[in-house]
Structures are given as structure tokens and as C-alpha cells.
Amino acid sequence: MGIIWISGITVYGISTVYLGTLGPSVGWPIFMACLIISSNIWGLLAGEWRVGGRSLQTMLAGLAVLVTSVFVTGVR
């Protein structure tokens, strides 16, 4: 887990250079959104949301907002 985490931070650090002057301000929200999206997808695959109900709907709506924000933020 620690290796995956530090690898993600390293990739973020390298990618901010390629994003130019907006790297830190655009890269960090995209990075955090991708972390949240991937962890929720893993939770769905692992079966943590089997008894979801209303909370599952709220989580899926939040993921839709995050995915939309990544595309909106990433497009110049």
C-alpha cells in the first residue's frame, strides 16, 4: 500500500511539470479526484456496497460529479 501511495505522489509530482504553470492548481484536484474514484471503484468490485440503497446512489452521483470535474478541469 505504501509503495502504491508513494508511486502516485511521484507520478503527480512529475506530471505537474508537464502541466506548466497551472500544474499544482489543476493537477492536485485531478489527482485527488482520481484517488477517490479509483478507491470507490475498488470498493464496488470488492462488494463493500452490496447493501447500498440510498447511500450507494449518493456515492454514484458524487462519482459522476468527480468524473465530470476531471474532464472539465483537464480540458483547456
Backbone as ProteinMPNN parsed JSONL, in Angstrom:
{"seq_chain_A": "MGIIWISGITVYGISTVYLGTLGPSVGWPIFMACLIISSNIWGLLAGEWRVGGRSLQTMLAGLAVLVTSVFVTGVR", "coords_chain_A": {"N_chain_A": [[0.824, -1.181, 0.0], [1.915, 1.221, 0.785], [3.9, 1.528, -1.155], [2.376, 1.83, -3.467], [1.085, 4.218, -2.809], [3.229, 6.117, -2.549], [4.196, 5.944, -5.112], [2.086, 7.047, -6.571], [2.138, 9.701, -5.636], [4.632, 10.415, -6.604], [4.255, 10.214, -9.397], [2.342, 12.217, -9.65], [3.91, 14.454, -8.926], [5.792, 14.494, -11.018], [4.087, 14.874, -13.179], [3.069, 17.45, -12.767], [5.019, 19.129, -13.709], [4.782, 18.841, -16.466], [2.313, 19.985, -16.864], [2.727, 22.645, -16.727], [2.488, 26.101, -15.743], [0.041, 25.945, -14.494], [0.127, 23.568, -13.234], [0.294, 22.738, -10.337], [-2.164, 23.815, -9.389], [-4.142, 22.76, -11.044], [-3.462, 20.097, -11.349], [-3.482, 18.883, -8.764], [-6.286, 18.796, -7.835], [-7.29, 17.081, -9.85], [-5.73, 14.811, -9.398], [-6.535, 14.12, -6.755], [-9.262, 13.634, -7.208], [-9.073, 11.429, -8.9], [-7.975, 9.576, -7.119], [-10.107, 9.239, -5.282], [-12.118, 8.312, -6.997], [-10.979, 5.901, -7.978], [-10.671, 4.445, -5.574], [-13.327, 4.131, -4.762], [-14.317, 2.619, -6.895], [-12.85, 0.277, -6.534], [-13.957, -0.435, -4.091], [-16.587, -0.986, -4.89], [-16.107, -3.206, -6.576], [-15.082, -4.99, -4.716], [-17.275, -5.527, -3.213], [-18.175, -3.964, -1.122], [-20.315, -2.28, -1.206], [-22.684, -3.697, -1.317], [-25.082, -3.64, 0.171], [-26.218, -1.132, -0.447], [-28.34, 0.881, -1.181], [-29.787, 4.031, -0.595], [-27.406, 5.355, 0.075], [-25.586, 4.283, -1.74], [-26.563, 5.324, -4.123], [-26.098, 8.031, -3.667], [-23.307, 8.014, -3.516], [-22.665, 7.19, -6.141], [-23.689, 9.36, -7.568], [-22.002, 11.366, -6.617], [-19.564, 10.378, -7.634], [-20.088, 10.699, -10.344], [-20.122, 13.477, -10.514], [-17.438, 13.998, -9.821], [-16.051, 12.718, -11.947], [-16.976, 14.228, -14.1], [-15.925, 16.711, -13.32], [-13.179, 16.215, -13.51], [-12.847, 15.933, -16.281], [-13.719, 18.473, -17.129], [-11.913, 20.158, -15.812], [-9.534, 19.217, -16.858], [-9.584, 19.885, -19.543], [-8.461, 22.36, -21.679]], "CA_chain_A": [[0.0, 0.0, 0.0], [2.816, 2.369, 0.842], [4.578, 1.657, -2.444], [1.399, 2.395, -4.396], [0.844, 5.609, -2.438], [4.376, 6.96, -2.895], [4.268, 5.96, -6.573], [1.094, 8.021, -7.014], [2.652, 11.036, -5.337], [5.746, 10.648, -7.529], [3.678, 10.477, -10.721], [1.746, 13.563, -9.569], [4.994, 15.433, -8.939], [6.356, 14.557, -12.365], [3.091, 15.394, -14.124], [2.879, 18.892, -12.602], [5.986, 19.798, -14.577], [4.242, 18.831, -17.828], [1.13, 20.831, -16.921], [3.161, 24.038, -16.803], [2.243, 26.983, -14.6], [-1.18, 25.532, -13.804], [0.339, 22.219, -12.72], [-0.166, 22.486, -8.973], [-3.561, 24.178, -9.134], [-5.023, 21.886, -11.821], [-3.058, 18.709, -11.143], [-3.872, 18.342, -7.454], [-7.686, 18.365, -7.818], [-7.447, 15.907, -10.707], [-5.102, 13.706, -8.671], [-7.395, 13.725, -5.642], [-10.481, 13.051, -7.769], [-8.735, 10.087, -9.377], [-7.835, 8.723, -5.937], [-11.438, 8.944, -4.759], [-12.823, 7.487, -7.979], [-10.419, 4.548, -8.006], [-10.96, 3.729, -4.326], [-14.734, 3.747, -4.771], [-14.475, 1.518, -7.846], [-12.354, -0.922, -5.858], [-14.966, -0.787, -3.094], [-17.694, -1.634, -5.607], [-15.65, -4.519, -7.023], [-14.877, -5.831, -3.544], [-18.566, -5.839, -2.613], [-18.441, -3.163, 0.068], [-21.55, -1.518, -1.391], [-23.777, -4.631, -1.596], [-26.302, -3.177, 0.829], [-26.044, 0.301, -0.661], [-29.549, 1.697, -1.073], [-29.671, 5.478, -0.838], [-26.0, 5.771, 0.158], [-24.959, 3.901, -2.998], [-26.99, 6.312, -5.109], [-25.381, 9.274, -3.367], [-21.917, 7.805, -3.9], [-22.593, 7.184, -7.602], [-23.886, 10.746, -8.011], [-20.745, 12.06, -6.321], [-18.568, 9.937, -8.609], [-20.411, 11.34, -11.623], [-19.656, 14.863, -10.408], [-15.975, 13.989, -9.866], [-15.612, 12.388, -13.299], [-17.251, 15.419, -14.902], [-14.983, 17.775, -12.96], [-11.86, 15.878, -14.049], [-12.846, 16.278, -17.699], [-13.839, 19.925, -17.282], [-10.664, 20.756, -15.351], [-8.436, 18.765, -17.706], [-9.678, 20.445, -20.885], [-8.09, 23.777, -21.688]], "C_chain_A": [[0.877, 1.256, 0.0], [3.537, 2.612, -0.475], [3.634, 2.272, -3.472], [1.176, 3.871, -4.096], [1.998, 6.509, -2.873], [4.565, 7.009, -4.407], [3.281, 6.979, -7.146], [1.556, 9.446, -6.789], [3.799, 11.384, -6.291], [5.232, 10.971, -8.925], [3.02, 11.855, -10.74], [2.835, 14.629, -9.67], [5.608, 15.594, -10.318], [5.367, 15.206, -13.325], [2.85, 16.894, -13.959], [3.848, 19.693, -13.463], [5.433, 19.903, -15.997], [2.986, 19.692, -17.965], [1.479, 22.314, -16.953], [2.818, 24.829, -15.553], [0.987, 26.597, -13.833], [-1.047, 24.154, -13.152], [-0.174, 21.974, -11.317], [-1.653, 22.778, -8.763], [-4.543, 23.308, -9.916], [-4.721, 20.421, -11.523], [-3.53, 18.114, -9.835], [-5.346, 17.96, -7.397], [-7.937, 17.141, -8.699], [-6.877, 14.671, -10.016], [-5.998, 13.208, -7.548], [-8.695, 13.089, -6.134], [-10.212, 11.631, -8.261], [-8.532, 9.116, -8.223], [-9.196, 8.292, -5.405], [-12.198, 8.021, -5.704], [-12.295, 6.058, -7.958], [-10.706, 3.78, -6.719], [-12.424, 3.314, -4.253], [-15.009, 2.624, -5.761], [-13.979, 0.214, -7.229], [-13.332, -1.382, -4.783], [-16.169, -1.473, -3.717], [-17.316, -3.047, -6.04], [-15.47, -5.492, -5.866], [-16.176, -6.186, -2.834], [-18.89, -5.051, -1.357], [-19.774, -2.441, -0.007], [-22.739, -2.422, -1.708], [-25.104, -4.171, -1.02], [-26.319, -1.651, 0.75], [-27.288, 1.131, -0.425], [-29.294, 3.146, -1.44], [-28.213, 5.94, -0.806], [-25.239, 5.401, -1.117], [-25.328, 4.895, -4.095], [-26.256, 7.638, -4.916], [-23.919, 9.164, -3.787], [-21.758, 7.824, -5.415], [-22.804, 8.586, -8.17], [-22.621, 11.566, -7.766], [-19.634, 11.669, -7.279], [-18.819, 10.559, -9.977], [-19.938, 12.796, -11.631], [-18.131, 14.92, -10.495], [-15.453, 13.693, -11.265], [-15.823, 13.583, -14.219], [-16.24, 16.515, -14.597], [-13.579, 17.493, -13.471], [-11.797, 16.243, -15.528], [-12.922, 17.782, -17.92], [-12.531, 20.611, -16.9], [-9.526, 20.426, -16.299], [-8.449, 19.364, -19.098], [-9.341, 21.925, -20.838], [-8.87, 24.493, -22.731]], "O_chain_A": [[0.596, 2.225, -0.706], [3.76, 3.757, -0.868], [4.038, 3.131, -4.256], [1.087, 4.687, -5.014], [1.774, 7.548, -3.495], [5.047, 8.012, -4.933], [3.604, 7.69, -8.097], [1.383, 10.304, -7.655], [3.916, 12.528, -6.731], [5.722, 11.9, -9.566], [3.126, 12.58, -11.729], [2.692, 15.597, -10.418], [5.91, 16.71, -10.739], [5.758, 15.996, -14.184], [2.461, 17.554, -14.923], [3.534, 20.803, -13.894], [5.596, 20.931, -16.655], [2.632, 20.087, -19.076], [0.605, 23.149, -17.184], [2.853, 24.3, -14.442], [0.878, 26.89, -12.643], [-2.01, 23.639, -12.583], [-1.002, 21.085, -11.116], [-2.325, 22.054, -8.029], [-5.682, 23.139, -9.479], [-5.636, 19.6, -11.454], [-3.939, 16.953, -9.798], [-5.646, 16.859, -6.936], [-8.715, 16.261, -8.33], [-7.487, 13.602, -10.052], [-6.199, 12.002, -7.404], [-9.174, 12.119, -5.548], [-11.032, 10.735, -8.06], [-8.884, 7.943, -8.34], [-9.41, 7.116, -5.112], [-12.843, 7.067, -5.269], [-13.077, 5.108, -7.925], [-10.96, 2.576, -6.769], [-12.73, 2.243, -3.729], [-15.849, 1.763, -5.497], [-14.612, -0.831, -7.381], [-13.517, -2.582, -4.584], [-16.712, -2.423, -3.153], [-18.108, -3.979, -5.892], [-15.685, -6.694, -6.026], [-16.187, -7.046, -1.952], [-19.786, -5.429, -0.603], [-20.313, -2.031, 1.021], [-23.711, -1.963, -2.309], [-26.142, -4.304, -1.669], [-26.423, -0.97, 1.77], [-27.293, 2.001, 0.446], [-28.671, 3.448, -2.457], [-27.826, 6.819, -1.575], [-24.34, 6.133, -1.531], [-24.48, 5.263, -4.908], [-25.846, 8.281, -5.882], [-23.356, 10.105, -4.346], [-20.807, 8.418, -5.924], [-22.163, 8.958, -9.153], [-22.22, 12.366, -8.611], [-18.846, 12.518, -7.697], [-17.876, 10.907, -10.687], [-19.42, 13.282, -12.636], [-17.585, 15.794, -11.169], [-14.514, 14.343, -11.726], [-14.953, 13.915, -15.024], [-15.748, 17.177, -15.511], [-12.856, 18.422, -13.831], [-10.801, 16.805, -15.982], [-12.255, 18.31, -18.81], [-12.089, 21.537, -17.581], [-8.645, 21.256, -16.525], [-7.421, 19.355, -19.776], [-9.897, 22.66, -20.022], [-8.708, 25.701, -22.903]]}, "name": "protein", "num_of_chains": 1, "seq": "MGIIWISGITVYGISTVYLGTLGPSVGWPIFMACLIISSNIWGLLAGEWRVGGRSLQTMLAGLAVLVTSVFVTGVR"}
